[in-house]
CSV table of C-alpha atoms and ligand atoms in Angstrom, one decimal:
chain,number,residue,atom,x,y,z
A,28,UNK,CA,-180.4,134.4,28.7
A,29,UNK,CA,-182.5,134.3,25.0
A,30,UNK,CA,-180.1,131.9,23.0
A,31,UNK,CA,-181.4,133.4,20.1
A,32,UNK,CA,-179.6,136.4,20.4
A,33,UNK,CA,-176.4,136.7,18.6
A,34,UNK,CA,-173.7,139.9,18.9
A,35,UNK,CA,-171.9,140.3,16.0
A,36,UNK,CA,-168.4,142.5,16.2
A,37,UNK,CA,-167.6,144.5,13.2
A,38,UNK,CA,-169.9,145.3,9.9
A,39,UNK,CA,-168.0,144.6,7.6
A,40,UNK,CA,-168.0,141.8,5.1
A,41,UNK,CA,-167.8,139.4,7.0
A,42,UNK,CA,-170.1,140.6,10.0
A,43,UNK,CA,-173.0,141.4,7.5
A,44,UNK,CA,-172.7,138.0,6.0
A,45,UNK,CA,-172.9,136.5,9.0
A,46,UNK,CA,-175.8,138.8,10.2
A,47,UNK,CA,-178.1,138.1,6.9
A,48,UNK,CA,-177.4,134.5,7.6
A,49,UNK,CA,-178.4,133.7,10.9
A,50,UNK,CA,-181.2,136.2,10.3
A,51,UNK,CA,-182.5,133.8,8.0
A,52,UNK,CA,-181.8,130.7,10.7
A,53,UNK,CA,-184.3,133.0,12.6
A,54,UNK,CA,-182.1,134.5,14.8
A,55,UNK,CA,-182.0,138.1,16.3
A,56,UNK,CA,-178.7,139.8,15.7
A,57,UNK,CA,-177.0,143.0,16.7
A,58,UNK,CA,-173.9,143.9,14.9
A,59,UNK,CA,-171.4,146.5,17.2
A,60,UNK,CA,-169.4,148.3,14.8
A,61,UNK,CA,-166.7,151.1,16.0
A,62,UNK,CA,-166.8,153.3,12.7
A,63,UNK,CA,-169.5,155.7,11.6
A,64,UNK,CA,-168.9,153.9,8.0
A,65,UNK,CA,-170.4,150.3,7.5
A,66,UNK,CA,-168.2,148.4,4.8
A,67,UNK,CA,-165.0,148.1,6.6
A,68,UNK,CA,-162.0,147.5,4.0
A,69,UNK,CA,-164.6,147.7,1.3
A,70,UNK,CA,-165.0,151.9,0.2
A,71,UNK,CA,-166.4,152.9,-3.0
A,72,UNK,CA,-165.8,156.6,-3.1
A,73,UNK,CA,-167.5,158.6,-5.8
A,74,UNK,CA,-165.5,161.2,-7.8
A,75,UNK,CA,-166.6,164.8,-9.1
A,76,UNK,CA,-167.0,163.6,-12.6
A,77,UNK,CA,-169.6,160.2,-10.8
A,78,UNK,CA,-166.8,158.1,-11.4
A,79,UNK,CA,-166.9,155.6,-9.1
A,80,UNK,CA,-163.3,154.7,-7.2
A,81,UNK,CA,-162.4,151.5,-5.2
A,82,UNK,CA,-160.2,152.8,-1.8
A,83,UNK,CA,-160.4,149.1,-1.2
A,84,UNK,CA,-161.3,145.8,-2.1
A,85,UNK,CA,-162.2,145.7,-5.8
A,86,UNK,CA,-161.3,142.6,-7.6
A,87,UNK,CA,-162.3,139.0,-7.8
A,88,UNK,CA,-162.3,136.0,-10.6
A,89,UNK,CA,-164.1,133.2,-11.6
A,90,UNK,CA,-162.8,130.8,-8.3
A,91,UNK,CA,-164.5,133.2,-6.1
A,92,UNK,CA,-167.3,131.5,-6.7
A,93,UNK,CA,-169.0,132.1,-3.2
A,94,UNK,CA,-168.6,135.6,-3.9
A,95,UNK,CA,-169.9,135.0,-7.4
A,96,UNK,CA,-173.0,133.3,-6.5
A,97,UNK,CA,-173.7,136.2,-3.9
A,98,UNK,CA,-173.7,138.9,-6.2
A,99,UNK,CA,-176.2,136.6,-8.9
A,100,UNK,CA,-178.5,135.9,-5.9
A,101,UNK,CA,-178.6,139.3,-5.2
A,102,UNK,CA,-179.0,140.4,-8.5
A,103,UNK,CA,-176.0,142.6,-8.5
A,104,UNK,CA,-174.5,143.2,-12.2
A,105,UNK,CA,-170.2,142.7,-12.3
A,106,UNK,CA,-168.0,143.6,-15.5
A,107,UNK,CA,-164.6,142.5,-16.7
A,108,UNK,CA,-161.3,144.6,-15.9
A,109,UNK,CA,-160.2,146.5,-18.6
A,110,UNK,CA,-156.6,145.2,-19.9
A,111,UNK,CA,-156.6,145.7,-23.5
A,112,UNK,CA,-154.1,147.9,-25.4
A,113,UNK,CA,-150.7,147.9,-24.3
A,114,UNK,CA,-149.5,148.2,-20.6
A,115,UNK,CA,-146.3,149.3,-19.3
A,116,UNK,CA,-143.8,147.9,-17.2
A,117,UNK,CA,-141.0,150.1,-15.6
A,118,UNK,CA,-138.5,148.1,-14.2
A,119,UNK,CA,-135.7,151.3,-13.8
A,120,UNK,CA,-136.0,154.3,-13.2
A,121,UNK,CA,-133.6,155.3,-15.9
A,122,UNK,CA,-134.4,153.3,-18.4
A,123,UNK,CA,-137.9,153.1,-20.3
A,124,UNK,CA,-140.5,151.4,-19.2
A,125,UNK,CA,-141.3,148.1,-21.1
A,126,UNK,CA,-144.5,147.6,-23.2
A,127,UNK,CA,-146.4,144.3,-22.9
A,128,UNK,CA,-150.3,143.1,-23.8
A,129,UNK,CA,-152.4,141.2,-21.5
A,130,UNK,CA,-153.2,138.4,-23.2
A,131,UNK,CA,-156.9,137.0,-23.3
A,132,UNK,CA,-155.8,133.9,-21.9
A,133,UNK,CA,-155.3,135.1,-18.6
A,134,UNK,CA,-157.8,134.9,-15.8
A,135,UNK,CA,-159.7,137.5,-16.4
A,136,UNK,CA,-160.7,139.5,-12.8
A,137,UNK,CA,-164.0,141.3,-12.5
A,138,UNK,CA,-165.3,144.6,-10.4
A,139,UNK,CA,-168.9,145.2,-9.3
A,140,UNK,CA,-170.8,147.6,-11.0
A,141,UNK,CA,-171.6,151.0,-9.3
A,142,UNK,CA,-168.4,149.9,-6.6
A,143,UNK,CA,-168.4,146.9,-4.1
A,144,UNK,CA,-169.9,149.0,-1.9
A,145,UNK,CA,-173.0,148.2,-3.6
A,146,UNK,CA,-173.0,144.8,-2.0
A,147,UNK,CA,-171.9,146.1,1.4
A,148,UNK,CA,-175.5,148.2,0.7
A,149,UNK,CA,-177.7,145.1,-0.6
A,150,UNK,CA,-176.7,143.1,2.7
A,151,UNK,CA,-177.4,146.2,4.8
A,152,UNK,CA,-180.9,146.1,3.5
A,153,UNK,CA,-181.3,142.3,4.0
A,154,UNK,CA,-179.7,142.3,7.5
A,155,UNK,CA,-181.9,146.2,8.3
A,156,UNK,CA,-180.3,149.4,9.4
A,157,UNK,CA,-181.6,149.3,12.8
A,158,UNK,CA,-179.9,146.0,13.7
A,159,UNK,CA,-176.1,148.2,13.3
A,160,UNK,CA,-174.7,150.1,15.8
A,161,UNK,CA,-172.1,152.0,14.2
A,162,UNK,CA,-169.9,154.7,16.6
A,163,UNK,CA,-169.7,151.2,18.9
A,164,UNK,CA,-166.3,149.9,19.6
A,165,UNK,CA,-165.7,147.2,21.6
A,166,UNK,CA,-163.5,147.4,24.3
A,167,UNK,CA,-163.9,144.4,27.0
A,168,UNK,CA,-164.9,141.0,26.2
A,169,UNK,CA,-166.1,139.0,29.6
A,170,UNK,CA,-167.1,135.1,30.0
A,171,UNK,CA,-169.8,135.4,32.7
A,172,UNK,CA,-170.5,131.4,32.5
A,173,UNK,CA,-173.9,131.5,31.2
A,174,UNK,CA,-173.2,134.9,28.8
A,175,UNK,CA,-171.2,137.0,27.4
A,176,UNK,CA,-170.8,140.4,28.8
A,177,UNK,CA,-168.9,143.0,25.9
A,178,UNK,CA,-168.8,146.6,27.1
A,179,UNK,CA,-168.2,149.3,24.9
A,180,UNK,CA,-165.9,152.4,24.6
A,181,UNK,CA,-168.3,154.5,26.5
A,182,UNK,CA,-168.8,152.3,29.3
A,183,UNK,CA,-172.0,150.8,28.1
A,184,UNK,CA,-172.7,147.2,28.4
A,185,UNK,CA,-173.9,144.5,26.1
A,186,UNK,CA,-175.2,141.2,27.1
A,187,UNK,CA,-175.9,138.2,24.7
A,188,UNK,CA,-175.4,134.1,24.8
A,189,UNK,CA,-173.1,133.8,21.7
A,190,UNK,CA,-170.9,136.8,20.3
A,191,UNK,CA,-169.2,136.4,17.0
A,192,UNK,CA,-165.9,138.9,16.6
A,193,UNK,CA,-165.2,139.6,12.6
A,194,UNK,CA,-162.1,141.9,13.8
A,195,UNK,CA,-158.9,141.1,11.9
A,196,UNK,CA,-157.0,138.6,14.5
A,197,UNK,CA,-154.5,141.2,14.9
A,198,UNK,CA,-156.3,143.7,15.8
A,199,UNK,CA,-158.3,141.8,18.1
A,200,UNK,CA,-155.6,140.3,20.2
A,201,UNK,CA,-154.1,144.1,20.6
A,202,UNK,CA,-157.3,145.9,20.8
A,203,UNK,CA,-159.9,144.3,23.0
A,204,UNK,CA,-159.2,143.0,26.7
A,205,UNK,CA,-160.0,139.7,27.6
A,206,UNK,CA,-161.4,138.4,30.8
A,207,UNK,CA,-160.5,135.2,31.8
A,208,UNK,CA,-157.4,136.0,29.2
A,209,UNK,CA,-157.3,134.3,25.7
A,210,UNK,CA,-154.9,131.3,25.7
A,211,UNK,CA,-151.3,132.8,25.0
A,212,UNK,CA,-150.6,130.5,22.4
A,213,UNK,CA,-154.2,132.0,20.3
A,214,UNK,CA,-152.9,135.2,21.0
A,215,UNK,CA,-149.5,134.8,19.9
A,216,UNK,CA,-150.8,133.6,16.6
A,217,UNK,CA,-152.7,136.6,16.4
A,218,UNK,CA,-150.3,138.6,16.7
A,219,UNK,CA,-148.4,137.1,14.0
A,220,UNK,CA,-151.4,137.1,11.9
A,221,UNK,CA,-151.4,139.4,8.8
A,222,UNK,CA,-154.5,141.8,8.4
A,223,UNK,CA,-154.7,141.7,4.2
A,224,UNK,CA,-153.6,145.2,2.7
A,225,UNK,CA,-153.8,146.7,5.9
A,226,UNK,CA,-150.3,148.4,5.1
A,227,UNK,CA,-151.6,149.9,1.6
A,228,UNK,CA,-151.8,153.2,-0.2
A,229,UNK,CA,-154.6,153.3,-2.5
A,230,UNK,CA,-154.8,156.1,-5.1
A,231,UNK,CA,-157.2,157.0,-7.9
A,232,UNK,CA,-156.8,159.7,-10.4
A,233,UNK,CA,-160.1,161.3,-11.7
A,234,UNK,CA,-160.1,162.2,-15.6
A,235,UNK,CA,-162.5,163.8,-17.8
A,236,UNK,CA,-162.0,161.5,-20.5
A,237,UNK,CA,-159.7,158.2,-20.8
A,238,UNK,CA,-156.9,159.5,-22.6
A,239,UNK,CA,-155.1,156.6,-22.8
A,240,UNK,CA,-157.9,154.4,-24.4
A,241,UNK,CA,-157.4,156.5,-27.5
A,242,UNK,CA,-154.1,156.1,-27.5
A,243,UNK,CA,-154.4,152.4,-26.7
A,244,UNK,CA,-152.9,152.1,-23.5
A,245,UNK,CA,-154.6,149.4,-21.4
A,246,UNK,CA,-154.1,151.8,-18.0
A,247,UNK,CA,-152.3,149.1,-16.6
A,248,UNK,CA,-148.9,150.0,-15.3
A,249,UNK,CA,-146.4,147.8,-12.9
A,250,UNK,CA,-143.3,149.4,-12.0
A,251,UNK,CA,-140.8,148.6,-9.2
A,252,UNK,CA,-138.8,152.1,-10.1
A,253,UNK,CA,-141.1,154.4,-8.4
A,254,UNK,CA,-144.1,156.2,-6.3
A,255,UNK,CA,-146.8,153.5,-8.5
A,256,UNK,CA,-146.4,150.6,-8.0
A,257,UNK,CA,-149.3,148.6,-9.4
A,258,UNK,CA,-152.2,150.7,-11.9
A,259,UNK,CA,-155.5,149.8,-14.0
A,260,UNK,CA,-158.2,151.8,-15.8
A,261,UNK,CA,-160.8,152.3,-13.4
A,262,UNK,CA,-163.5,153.3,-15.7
A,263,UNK,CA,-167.0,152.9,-14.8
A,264,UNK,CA,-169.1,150.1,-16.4
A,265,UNK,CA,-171.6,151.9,-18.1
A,266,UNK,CA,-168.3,154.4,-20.0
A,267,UNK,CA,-169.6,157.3,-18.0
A,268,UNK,CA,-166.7,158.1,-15.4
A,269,UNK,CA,-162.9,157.8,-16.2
A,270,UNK,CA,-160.1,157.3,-13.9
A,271,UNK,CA,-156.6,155.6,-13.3
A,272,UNK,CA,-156.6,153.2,-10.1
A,273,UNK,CA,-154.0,151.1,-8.2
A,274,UNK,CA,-151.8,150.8,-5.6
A,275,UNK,CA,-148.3,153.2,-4.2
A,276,UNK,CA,-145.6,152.1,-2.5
A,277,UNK,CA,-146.6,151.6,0.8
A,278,UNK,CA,-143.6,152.8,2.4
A,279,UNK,CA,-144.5,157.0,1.1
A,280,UNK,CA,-147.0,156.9,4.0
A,281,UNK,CA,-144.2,158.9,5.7
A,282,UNK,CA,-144.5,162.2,2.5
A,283,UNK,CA,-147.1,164.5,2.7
A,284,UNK,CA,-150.4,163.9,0.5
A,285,UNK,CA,-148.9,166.8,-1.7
A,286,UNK,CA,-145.5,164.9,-2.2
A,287,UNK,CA,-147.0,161.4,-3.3
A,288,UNK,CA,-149.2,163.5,-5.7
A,289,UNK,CA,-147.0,164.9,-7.0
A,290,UNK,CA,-144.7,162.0,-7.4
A,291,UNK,CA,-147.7,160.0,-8.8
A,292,UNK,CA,-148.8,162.8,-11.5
A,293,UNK,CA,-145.0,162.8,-12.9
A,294,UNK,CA,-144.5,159.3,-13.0
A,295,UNK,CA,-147.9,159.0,-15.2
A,296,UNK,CA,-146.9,161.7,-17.2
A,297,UNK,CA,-143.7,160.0,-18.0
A,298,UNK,CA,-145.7,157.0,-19.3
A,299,UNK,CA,-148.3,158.3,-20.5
A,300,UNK,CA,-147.3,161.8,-21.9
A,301,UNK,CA,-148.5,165.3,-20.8
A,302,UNK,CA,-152.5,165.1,-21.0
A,303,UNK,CA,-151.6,162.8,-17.4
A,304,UNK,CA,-151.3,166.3,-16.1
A,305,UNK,CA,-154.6,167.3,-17.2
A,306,UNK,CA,-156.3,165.1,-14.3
A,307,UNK,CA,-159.5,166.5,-12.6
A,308,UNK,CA,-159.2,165.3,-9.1
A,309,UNK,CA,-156.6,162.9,-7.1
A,310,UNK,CA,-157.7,160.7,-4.2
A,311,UNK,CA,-156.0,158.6,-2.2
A,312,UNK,CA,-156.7,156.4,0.9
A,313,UNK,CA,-153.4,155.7,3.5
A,314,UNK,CA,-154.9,151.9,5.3
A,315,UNK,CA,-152.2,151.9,7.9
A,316,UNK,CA,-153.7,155.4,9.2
A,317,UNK,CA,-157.3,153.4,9.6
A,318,UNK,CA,-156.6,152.3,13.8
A,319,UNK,CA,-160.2,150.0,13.0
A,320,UNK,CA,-157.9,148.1,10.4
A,321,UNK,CA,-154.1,148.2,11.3
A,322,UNK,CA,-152.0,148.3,13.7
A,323,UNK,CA,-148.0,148.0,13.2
A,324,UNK,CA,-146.8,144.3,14.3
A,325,UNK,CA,-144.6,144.1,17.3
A,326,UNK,CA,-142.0,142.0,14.8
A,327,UNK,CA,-142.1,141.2,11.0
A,328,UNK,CA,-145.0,139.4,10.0
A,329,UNK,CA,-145.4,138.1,6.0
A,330,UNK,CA,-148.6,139.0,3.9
A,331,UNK,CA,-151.0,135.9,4.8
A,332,UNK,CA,-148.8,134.9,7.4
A,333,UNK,CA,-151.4,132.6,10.0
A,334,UNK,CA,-153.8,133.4,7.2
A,335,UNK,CA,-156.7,130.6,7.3
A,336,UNK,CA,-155.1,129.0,10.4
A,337,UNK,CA,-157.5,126.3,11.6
A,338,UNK,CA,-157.1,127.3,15.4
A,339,UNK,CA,-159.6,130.4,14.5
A,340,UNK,CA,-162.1,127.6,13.7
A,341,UNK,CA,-162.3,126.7,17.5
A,342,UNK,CA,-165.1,128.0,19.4
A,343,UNK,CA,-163.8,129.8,23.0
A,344,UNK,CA,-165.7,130.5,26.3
A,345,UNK,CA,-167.3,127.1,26.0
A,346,UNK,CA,-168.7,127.4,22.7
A,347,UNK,CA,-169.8,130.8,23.1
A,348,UNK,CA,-167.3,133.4,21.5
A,349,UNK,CA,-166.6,132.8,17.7
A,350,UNK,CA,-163.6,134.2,16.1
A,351,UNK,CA,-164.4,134.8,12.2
A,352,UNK,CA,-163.6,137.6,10.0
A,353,UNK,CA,-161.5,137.2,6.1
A,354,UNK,CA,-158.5,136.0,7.8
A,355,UNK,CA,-159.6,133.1,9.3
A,356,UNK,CA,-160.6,131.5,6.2
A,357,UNK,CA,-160.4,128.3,5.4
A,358,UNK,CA,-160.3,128.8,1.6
A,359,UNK,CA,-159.0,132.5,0.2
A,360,UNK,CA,-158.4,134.2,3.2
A,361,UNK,CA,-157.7,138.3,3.3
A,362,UNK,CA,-159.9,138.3,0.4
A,363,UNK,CA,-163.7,139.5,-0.2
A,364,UNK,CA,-164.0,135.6,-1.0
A,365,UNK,CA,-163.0,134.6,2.5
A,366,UNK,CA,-164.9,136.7,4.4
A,367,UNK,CA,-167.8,135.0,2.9
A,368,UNK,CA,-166.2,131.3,3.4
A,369,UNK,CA,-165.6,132.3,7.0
A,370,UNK,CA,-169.3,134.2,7.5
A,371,UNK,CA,-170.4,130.5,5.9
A,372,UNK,CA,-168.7,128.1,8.0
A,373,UNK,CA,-169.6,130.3,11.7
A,374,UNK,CA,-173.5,130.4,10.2
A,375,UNK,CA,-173.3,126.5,9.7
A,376,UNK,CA,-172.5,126.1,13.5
A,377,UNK,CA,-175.5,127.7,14.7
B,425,FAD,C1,-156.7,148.5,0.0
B,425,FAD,C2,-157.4,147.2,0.0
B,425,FAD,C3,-157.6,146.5,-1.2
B,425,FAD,C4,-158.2,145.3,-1.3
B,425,FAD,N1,-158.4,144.7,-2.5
B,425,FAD,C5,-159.1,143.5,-2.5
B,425,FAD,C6,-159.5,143.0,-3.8
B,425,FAD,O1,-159.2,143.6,-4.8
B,425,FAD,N2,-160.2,141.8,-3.8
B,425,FAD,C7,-160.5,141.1,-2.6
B,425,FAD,O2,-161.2,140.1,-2.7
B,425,FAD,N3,-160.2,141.7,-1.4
B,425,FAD,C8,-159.5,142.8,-1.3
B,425,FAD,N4,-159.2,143.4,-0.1
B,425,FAD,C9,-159.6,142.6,1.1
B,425,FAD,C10,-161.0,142.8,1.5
B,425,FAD,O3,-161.3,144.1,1.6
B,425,FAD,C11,-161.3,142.0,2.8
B,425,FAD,O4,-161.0,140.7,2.7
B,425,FAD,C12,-162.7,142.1,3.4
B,425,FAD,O5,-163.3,143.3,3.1
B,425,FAD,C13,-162.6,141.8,4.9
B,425,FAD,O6,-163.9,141.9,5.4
B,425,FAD,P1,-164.1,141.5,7.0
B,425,FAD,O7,-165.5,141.8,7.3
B,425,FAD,O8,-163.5,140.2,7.3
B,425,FAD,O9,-163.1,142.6,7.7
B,425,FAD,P2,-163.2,144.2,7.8
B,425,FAD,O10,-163.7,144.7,6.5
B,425,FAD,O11,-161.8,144.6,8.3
B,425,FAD,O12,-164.3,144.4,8.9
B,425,FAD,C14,-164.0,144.5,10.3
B,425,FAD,C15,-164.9,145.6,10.9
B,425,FAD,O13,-164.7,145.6,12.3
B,425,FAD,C16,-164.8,147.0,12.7
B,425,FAD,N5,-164.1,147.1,14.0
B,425,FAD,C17,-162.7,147.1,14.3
B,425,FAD,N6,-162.5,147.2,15.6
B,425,FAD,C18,-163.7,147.2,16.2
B,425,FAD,C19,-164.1,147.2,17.6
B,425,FAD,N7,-163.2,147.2,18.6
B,425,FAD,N8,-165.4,147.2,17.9
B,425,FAD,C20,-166.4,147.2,16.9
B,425,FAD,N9,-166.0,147.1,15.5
B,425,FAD,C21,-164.7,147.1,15.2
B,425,FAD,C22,-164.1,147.7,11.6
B,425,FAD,O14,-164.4,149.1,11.6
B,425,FAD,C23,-164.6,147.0,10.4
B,425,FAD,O15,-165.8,147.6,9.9
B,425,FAD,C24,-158.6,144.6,0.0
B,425,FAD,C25,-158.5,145.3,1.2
B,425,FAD,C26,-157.9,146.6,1.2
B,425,FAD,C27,-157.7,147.3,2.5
């Protein structure tokens, strides 16, 4: 068996990290990924107008520093988050929302020029196109003493001396069969492990102009009395694509896309005033519906819960299966930040 082949699970953050790392070690990597998309929970989607819309991870500060120093090594340009103005908080639904400012005090978070997919693409070029298999999923993981054997949805079989999973623990643990069997005390953990935002809604709302600049509304909106429930401007860096961004309440996954648009267009309109109506395009991404990312928990399980739990440190199958991925973090775990933490310490073992 060539010990310098590595299989990597999963292409997104974390897997590419990992991949452009060990490359550099002088290693020969393959990353499996299940999806046709590369990124994982990082999607820039662009809008009609070229705006450019975060359906997942968007925001970091000034202690993601790992993250930070990525980006400058890579030469990719980030920008501050637009708060200034006035934002809204609705705390009822009948009474008016309350009217704060964002004071310049505050940590101030930042979002990646052109979309975070724009890293996702940078380390695709480091790592080369040719080294991902997308439309792979794993679906057995085998010790065979000297190797690991992982075969594949469609029967086909991979074999390689170390194999590095950057699958959520949760989905892991329900989604891949083991053989001999992961301990039942790792997979009980992983099956109390929280996959970060894997429950969310994310919505955007396109706009031909940002109508609430002029009236100097930040765009930022928190409410607890309806469909939005978290909200920022989401205008491009370079002031050439306009739209409102955040989070629903996760729970409208059961309403039709037509409902929560509905619900999402009224509620803006009712803090922002009728030109809310006058939106060009709505978008919305449901992360419970993505089977590669969630998968409901057999009982309740906390956001973070397990989160950075040092047991995913431990190497398995005699040092040659590697659990890493965001939540195993051992500093910012769930977050872009992790995945880079963890794709760092699994990179330093090898
Ligand atoms: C809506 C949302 C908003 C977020 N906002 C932020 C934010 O503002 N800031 C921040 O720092 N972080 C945010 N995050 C978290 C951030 O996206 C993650 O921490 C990070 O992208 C995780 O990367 P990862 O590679 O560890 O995991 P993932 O991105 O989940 O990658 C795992 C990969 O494995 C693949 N896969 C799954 N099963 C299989 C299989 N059986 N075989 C092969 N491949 C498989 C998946 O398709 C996926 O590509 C957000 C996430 C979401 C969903």
């Amino acid at each position: 068996m060539n010990s310098n082949k590595i299989i990597i699970i999963g292409a997104g953050l974390s897997g590419l990290m990992i991949a452009y790392l060990l490359q550099k070690k002088g290693f020969e990597i393959t990353i499996l990924e299940a999806n046709e998309r590369i990124g994982g929970r990082i999607q820039t989607v662009t809008g009609t107008t070229g705006v450019t819309m975060e359906m997942g991870a968007t925001w970091f500060s000034n202690p993601h520093q790992n993250l930070i120093e990525l980006l400058e090594d890579f030469k990719i340009p980030y920008f501050k988050q637009h708060t200034s103005g006035i934002s809204f908080f609705e705390t009822m639904s009948f009474v008016p929302p309350q009217k704060f400012e964002i004071s310049d005090a505050e940590e101030s978070s930042f979002r990646i020029e052109g979309g975070t997919a724009q890293l996702i693409e940078k380390l695709v070029e480091k790592v080369g196109l040719q080294n991902i298999k997308t439309k792979t999923k794993v679906d057995f993981i085998k010790d065979c003493e000297d190797s690991i054997l992982i075969t594949d949805s469609n029967g086909k079989t991979y074999s390689s001396a170390k194999v590095i999973s950057t699958l959520p623990p949760h989905l892991l643990i329900q989604t891949i069969k083991f053989e001999p069997a992961l301990s039942e005390n790792l997979e009980r953990l992983a099956k109390k492990t929280h996959t970060w935002m894997g429950e969310s809604i994310k919505f955007a709302v396109e706009y031909a102009t940002p109508f609430w600049r002029a009236n100097n509304y930040s765009g930022t909106l928190y409410s607890q009395a309806s469909i939005i429930q978290e909200m920022y401007d989401h205008t491009n860096a370079d002031n050439k694509g306009f739209a409102l961004k955040g989070f629903l309440n996760g729970g409208t996954y059961t309403l039709s896309q037509e409902e929560r648009k509905e619900k999402v267009i009224l509620q803006l309109t009712k803090v922002f005033g009728p030109e809310a109506a006058r939106f060009v395009k709505y978008h919305e991404k449901i992360w419970r519906e993505e089977p590669l990312t969630f998968l409901p928990y057999e009982e309740l399980v906390m956001g973070h819960e397990n989160n950075g739990n040092a047991e995913y440190r431990k190497s398995l199958y005699n040092n040659k299966f590697f659990i890493s991925g965001s939540e195993t973090a051992s500093q910012n775990p769930g977050y872009m930040e992790g995945a880079i933490v963890a794709a760092k310490n699994i990179a330093s073992q090898f």
